[in-house]
Structure formats: C-alpha cells, structure tokens
Tab-separated table of C-alpha atoms in Angstrom:
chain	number	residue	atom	x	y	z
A	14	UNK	CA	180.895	-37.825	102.296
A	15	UNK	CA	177.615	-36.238	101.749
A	16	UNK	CA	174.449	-37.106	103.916
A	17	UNK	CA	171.578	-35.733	104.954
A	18	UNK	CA	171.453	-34.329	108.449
A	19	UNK	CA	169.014	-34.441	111.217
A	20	UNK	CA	168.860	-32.607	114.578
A	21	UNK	CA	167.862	-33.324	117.189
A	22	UNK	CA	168.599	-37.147	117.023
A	23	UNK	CA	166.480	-37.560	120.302
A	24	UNK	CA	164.006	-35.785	121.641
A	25	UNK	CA	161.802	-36.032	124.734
A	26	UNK	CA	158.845	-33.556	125.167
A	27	UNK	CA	155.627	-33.421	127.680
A	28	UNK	CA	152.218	-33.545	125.556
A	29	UNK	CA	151.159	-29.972	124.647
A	30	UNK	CA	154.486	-28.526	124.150
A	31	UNK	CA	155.913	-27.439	120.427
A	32	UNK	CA	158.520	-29.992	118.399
A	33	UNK	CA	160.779	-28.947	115.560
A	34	UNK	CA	162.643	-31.105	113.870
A	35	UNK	CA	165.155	-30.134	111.088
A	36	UNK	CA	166.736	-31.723	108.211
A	37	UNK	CA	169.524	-30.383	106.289
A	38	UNK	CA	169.648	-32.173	102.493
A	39	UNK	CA	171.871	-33.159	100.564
A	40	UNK	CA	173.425	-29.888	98.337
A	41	UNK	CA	171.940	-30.029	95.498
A	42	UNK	CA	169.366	-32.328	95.605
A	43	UNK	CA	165.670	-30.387	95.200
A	44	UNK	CA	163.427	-32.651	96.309
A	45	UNK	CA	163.142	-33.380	100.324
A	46	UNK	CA	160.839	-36.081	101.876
A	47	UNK	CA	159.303	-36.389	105.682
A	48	UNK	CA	159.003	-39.805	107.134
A	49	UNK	CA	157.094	-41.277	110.257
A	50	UNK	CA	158.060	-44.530	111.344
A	51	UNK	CA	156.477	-46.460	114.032
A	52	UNK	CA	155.632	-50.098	114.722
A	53	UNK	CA	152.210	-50.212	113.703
A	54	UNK	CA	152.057	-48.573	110.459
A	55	UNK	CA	155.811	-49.006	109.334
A	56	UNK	CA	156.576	-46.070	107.413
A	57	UNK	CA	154.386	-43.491	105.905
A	58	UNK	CA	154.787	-40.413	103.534
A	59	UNK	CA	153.825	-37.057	106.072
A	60	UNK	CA	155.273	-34.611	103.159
A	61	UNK	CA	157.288	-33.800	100.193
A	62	UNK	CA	158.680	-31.196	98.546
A	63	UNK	CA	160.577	-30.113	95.084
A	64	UNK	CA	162.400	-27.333	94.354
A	65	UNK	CA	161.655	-25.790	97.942
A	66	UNK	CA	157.551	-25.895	97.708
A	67	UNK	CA	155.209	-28.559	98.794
A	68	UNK	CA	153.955	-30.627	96.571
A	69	UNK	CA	151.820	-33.149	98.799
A	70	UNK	CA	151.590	-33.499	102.404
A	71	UNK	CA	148.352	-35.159	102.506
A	72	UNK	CA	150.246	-37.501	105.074
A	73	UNK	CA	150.071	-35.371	107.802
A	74	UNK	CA	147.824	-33.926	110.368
A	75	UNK	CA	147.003	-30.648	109.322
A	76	UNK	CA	145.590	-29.211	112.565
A	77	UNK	CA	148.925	-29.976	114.753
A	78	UNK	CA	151.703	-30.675	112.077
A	79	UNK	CA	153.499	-28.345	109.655
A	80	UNK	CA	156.180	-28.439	107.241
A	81	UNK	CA	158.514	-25.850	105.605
A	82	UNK	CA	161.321	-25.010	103.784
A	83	UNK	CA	163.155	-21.838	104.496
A	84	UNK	CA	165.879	-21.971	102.344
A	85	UNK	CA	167.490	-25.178	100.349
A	86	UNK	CA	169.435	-26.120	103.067
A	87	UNK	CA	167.025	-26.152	105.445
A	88	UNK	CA	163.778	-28.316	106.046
A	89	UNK	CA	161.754	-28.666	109.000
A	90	UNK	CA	158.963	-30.232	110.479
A	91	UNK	CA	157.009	-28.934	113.436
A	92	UNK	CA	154.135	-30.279	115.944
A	93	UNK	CA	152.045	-27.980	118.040
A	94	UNK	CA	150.786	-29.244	120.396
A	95	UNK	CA	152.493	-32.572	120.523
A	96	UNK	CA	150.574	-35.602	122.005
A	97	UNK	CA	151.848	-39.129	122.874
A	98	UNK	CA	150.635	-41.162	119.409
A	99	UNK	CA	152.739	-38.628	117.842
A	100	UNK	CA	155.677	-40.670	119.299
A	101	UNK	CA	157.983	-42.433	116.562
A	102	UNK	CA	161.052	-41.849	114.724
A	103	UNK	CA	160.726	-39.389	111.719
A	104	UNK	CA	163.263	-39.460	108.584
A	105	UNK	CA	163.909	-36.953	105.869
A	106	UNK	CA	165.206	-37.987	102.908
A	107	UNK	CA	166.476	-36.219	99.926
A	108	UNK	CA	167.519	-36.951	96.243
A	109	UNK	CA	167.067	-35.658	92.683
A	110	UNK	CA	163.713	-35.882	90.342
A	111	UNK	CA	163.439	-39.230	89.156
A	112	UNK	CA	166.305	-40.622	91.041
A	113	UNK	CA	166.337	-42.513	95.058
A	114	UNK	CA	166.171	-40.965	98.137
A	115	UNK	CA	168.858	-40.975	101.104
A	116	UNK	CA	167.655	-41.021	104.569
A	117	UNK	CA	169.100	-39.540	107.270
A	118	UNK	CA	169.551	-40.601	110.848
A	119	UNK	CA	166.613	-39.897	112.018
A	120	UNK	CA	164.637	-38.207	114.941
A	121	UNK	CA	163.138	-40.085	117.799
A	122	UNK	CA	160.431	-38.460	119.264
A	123	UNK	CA	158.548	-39.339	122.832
A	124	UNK	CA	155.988	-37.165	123.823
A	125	UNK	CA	154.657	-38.392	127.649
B	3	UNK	CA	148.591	-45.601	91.344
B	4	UNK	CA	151.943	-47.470	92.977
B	5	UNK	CA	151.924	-50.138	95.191
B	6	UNK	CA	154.756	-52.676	96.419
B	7	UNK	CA	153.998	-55.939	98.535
B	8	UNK	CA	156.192	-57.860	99.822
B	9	UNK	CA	155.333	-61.814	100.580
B	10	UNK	CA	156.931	-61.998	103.687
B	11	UNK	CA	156.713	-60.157	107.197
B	12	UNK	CA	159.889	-62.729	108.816
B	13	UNK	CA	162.316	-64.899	106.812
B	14	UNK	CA	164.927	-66.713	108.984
B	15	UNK	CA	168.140	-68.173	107.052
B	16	UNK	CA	171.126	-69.697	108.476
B	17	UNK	CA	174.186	-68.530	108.364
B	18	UNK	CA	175.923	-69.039	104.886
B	19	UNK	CA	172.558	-70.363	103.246
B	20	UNK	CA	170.806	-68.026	100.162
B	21	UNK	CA	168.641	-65.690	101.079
B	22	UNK	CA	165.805	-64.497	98.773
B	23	UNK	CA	163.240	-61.500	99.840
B	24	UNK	CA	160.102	-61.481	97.818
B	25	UNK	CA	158.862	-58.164	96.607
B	26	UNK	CA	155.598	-57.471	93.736
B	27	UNK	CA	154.929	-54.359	92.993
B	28	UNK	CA	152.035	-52.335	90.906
B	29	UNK	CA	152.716	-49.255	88.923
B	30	UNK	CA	150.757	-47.444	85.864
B	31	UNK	CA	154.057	-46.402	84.663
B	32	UNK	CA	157.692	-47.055	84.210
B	33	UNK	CA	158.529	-47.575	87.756
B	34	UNK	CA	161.969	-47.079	88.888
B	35	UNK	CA	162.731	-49.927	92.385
B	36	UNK	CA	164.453	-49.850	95.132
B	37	UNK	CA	165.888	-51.532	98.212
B	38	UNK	CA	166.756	-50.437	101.059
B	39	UNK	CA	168.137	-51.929	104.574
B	40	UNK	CA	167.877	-50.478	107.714
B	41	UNK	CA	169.647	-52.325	110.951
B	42	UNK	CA	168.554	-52.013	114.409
B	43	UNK	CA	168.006	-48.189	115.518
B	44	UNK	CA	169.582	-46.779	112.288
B	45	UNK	CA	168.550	-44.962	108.943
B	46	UNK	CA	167.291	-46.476	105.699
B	47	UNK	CA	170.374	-47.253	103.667
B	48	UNK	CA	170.008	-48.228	99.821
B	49	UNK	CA	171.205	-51.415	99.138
B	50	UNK	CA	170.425	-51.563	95.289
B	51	UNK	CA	168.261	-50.009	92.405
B	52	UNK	CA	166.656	-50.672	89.007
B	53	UNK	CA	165.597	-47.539	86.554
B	54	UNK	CA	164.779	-48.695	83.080
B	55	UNK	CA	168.595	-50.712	82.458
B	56	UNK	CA	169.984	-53.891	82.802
B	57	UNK	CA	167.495	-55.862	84.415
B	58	UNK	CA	169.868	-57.772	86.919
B	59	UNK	CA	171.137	-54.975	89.080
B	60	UNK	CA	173.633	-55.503	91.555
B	61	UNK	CA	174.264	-53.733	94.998
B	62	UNK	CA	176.339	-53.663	97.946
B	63	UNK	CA	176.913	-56.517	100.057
B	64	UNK	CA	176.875	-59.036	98.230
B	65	UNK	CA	172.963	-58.451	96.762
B	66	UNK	CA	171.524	-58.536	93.905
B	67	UNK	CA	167.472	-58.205	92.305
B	68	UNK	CA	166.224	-58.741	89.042
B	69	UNK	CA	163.468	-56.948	87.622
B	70	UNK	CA	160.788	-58.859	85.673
B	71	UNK	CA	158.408	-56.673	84.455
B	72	UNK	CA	155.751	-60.011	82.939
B	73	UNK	CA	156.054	-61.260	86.799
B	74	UNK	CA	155.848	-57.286	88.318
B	75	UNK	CA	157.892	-58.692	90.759
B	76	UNK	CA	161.593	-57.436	92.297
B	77	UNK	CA	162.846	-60.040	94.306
B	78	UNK	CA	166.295	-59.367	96.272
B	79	UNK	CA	168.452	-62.370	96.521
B	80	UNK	CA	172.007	-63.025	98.064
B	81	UNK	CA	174.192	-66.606	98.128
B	82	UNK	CA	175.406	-66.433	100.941
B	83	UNK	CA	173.661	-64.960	104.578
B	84	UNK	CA	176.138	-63.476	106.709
B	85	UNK	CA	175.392	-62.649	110.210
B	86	UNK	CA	175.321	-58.863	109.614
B	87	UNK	CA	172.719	-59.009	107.274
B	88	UNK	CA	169.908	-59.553	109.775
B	89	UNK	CA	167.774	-56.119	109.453
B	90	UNK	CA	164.961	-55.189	107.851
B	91	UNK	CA	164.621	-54.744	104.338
B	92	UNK	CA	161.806	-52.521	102.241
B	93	UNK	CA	161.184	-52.881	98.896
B	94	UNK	CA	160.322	-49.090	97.399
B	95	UNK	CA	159.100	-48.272	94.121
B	96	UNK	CA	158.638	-44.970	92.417
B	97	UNK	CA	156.823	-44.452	88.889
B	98	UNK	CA	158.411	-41.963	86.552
B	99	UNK	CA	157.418	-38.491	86.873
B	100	UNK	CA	155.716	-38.704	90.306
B	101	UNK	CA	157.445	-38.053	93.298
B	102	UNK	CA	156.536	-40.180	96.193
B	103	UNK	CA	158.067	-43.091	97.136
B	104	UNK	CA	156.261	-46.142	98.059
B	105	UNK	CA	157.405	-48.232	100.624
B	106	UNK	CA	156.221	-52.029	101.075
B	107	UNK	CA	155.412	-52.752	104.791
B	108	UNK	CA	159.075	-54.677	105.416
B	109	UNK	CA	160.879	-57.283	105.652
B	110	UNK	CA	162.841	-58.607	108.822
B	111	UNK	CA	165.928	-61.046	107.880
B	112	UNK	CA	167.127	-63.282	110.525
B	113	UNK	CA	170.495	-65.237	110.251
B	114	UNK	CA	171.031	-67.852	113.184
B	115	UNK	CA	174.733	-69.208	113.423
C-alpha cells in the first residue's frame, strides 16, 4: 500500500535550534508539496516542487526556512533557527502533474 | 487565479440525517476538485474528485459531489451521517496546468447521536 512517509511524526525543539523534517513520496510521483497547518490560518502552500526542482515556494520564510530535494525519494524541509510561531503540523504531499495529492501523516512541530 | 470558499465554518447533523457541505470555487481554467477529510490528529485523506468527466462523482464512504460549472460550485453531499464522519472536510481545487493546490479554509462536520 503506497503512502507517503514522514519522519519525525513529533518533534519538540527549544527556539534557536535547527528542524528537519523529511518526506519520502510516493515512487513515482514527480511532484512533492510542503504544508503548514495551524489553527489560525488553516493550511497554507510553504513549497512545491516537480520533477525534483522548485517551482514556487513563495509560502515560506526565506530567511529561516528551506526546502530541498536530494534525490526523488527524498524531500525535506528545514528551519534554522526555529522560533515558537513556527509551531504547527506540516504535511507533504505528493502526486502526478495534473492529478491529486496524498498527504502524509504529518509532522508536529513545538518549538518553546 | 484559483480560489475555493466554502459557506460554512461548522455544520452539525444528526445521526442518520443528509449531510450537505457547501463549496464555490473560482478558476480561469479547467479546474480539476477535490475533497478531502481529515479526522482528529490525522492526515488529509481524499474522499472524492472531479477532472473534466462525469459530473456526479462518487467517493468513499458513502459521498458523493456534483460539479456545476454555471453555479461554480462543488457541493459534497451524503444521505445518511454516520457517527464517524465527524471531521473536517476541505474543498481543494486545482486549474489545469498549474500546480498548486488550493485549499478552502474547512469545514468541521458534527454528528450528535
């Protein structure tokens, strides 16, 4: 059963210090999506890619947040430095051009 | 540019009653439309979606939406509420050739006994 994976599921972090989060898609689906959830704004694009390269990630804080993808398998999103209204629970999602998007379990962060 | 609203932040059903979740949505292309559910501390699951075919598209669970492109609207619909449905649903649309994926801001289903 194919899904798209997300470690760590949980993560707790004091403000300043560096977060990584990593997705691993769906093989053979090219495009990849980051997520933020969080109360107040609901959910909101941070980044997107196709075929490996970024194609808009006009979501996201450029001076602390980052977003790569090493290899197909592998996505990740980093903070540094992390501070608390970066707490929330961030998705990736992945699917084919054209096509919908499956989430995966998420990542909650809390930064104190 | 894309844009989905939907009508209502809360809608409370009981128990074996129909449910319907309003969704309107705003695209300068052929949009392709989605729902998806997500329950309490999980991830988004899709639940149904429409891309250019029969307008009347069924999903899991029991739901079903209809696309009507003269009303831009995509409203999700089931007969019968059962207890596990209570979640939150978001209505999603995504035009043709673009990428992103526009979420509406949610809605949360509640099913009393």
């Amino acid at each position: 059963d194919a899904r798209v994976t997300q470690t760590p599921r949980h993560k707790v972090t004091e403000m300043g210090q560096e977060v990584t989060m990593r997705c691993q898609p769906i093989l053979g689906h090219n495009t990849v999506f980051w997520y933020r959830q969080t109360m107040m704004q609901g959910l909101e694009l941070l980044a997107y890619f196709r075929n490996r390269a970024p194609l808009d990630d006009s979501g996201m804080p450029k001076d602390r947040f980052s977003a790569e993808m090493p290899d197909a398998t592998l996505a990740t999103l980093k903070i540094q430095p992390s501070e608390p209204r970066d707490s929330a629970v961030y998705f990736c999602a992945s699917g084919l051009v054209d096509t919908e998007a499956f989430f995966g379990q998420g990542t909650r962060l809390t930064v104190v | 540019a894309q844009s989905v609203t939907q009508l209502d932040s809360h809608v409370s059903v009981s128990e074996g009653t129909p449910v319907l979740l309003r969704c309107n949505y705003s695209s300068s292309y052929s949009p392709s439309l989605f729902w998806y559910v997500q329950h309490p501390n999980k991830g988004l699951q899709l639940l149904l979606k429409y891309t250019s075919a029969a307008t009347l598209v069924k999903g899991i669970n029991g739901f079903e939406a209809e696309f009507k492109k003269s009303e831009t609207s995509f409203h999700l619909t089931k007969p019968s509420a059962h207890m596990s449905d209570a979640a939150e649903y978001f209505c999603v649309v995504r035009s043709k050739g673009f990428q992103k994926l526009v979420f509406g801001t949610g809605t949360r289903l509640l099913v009393s006994p």
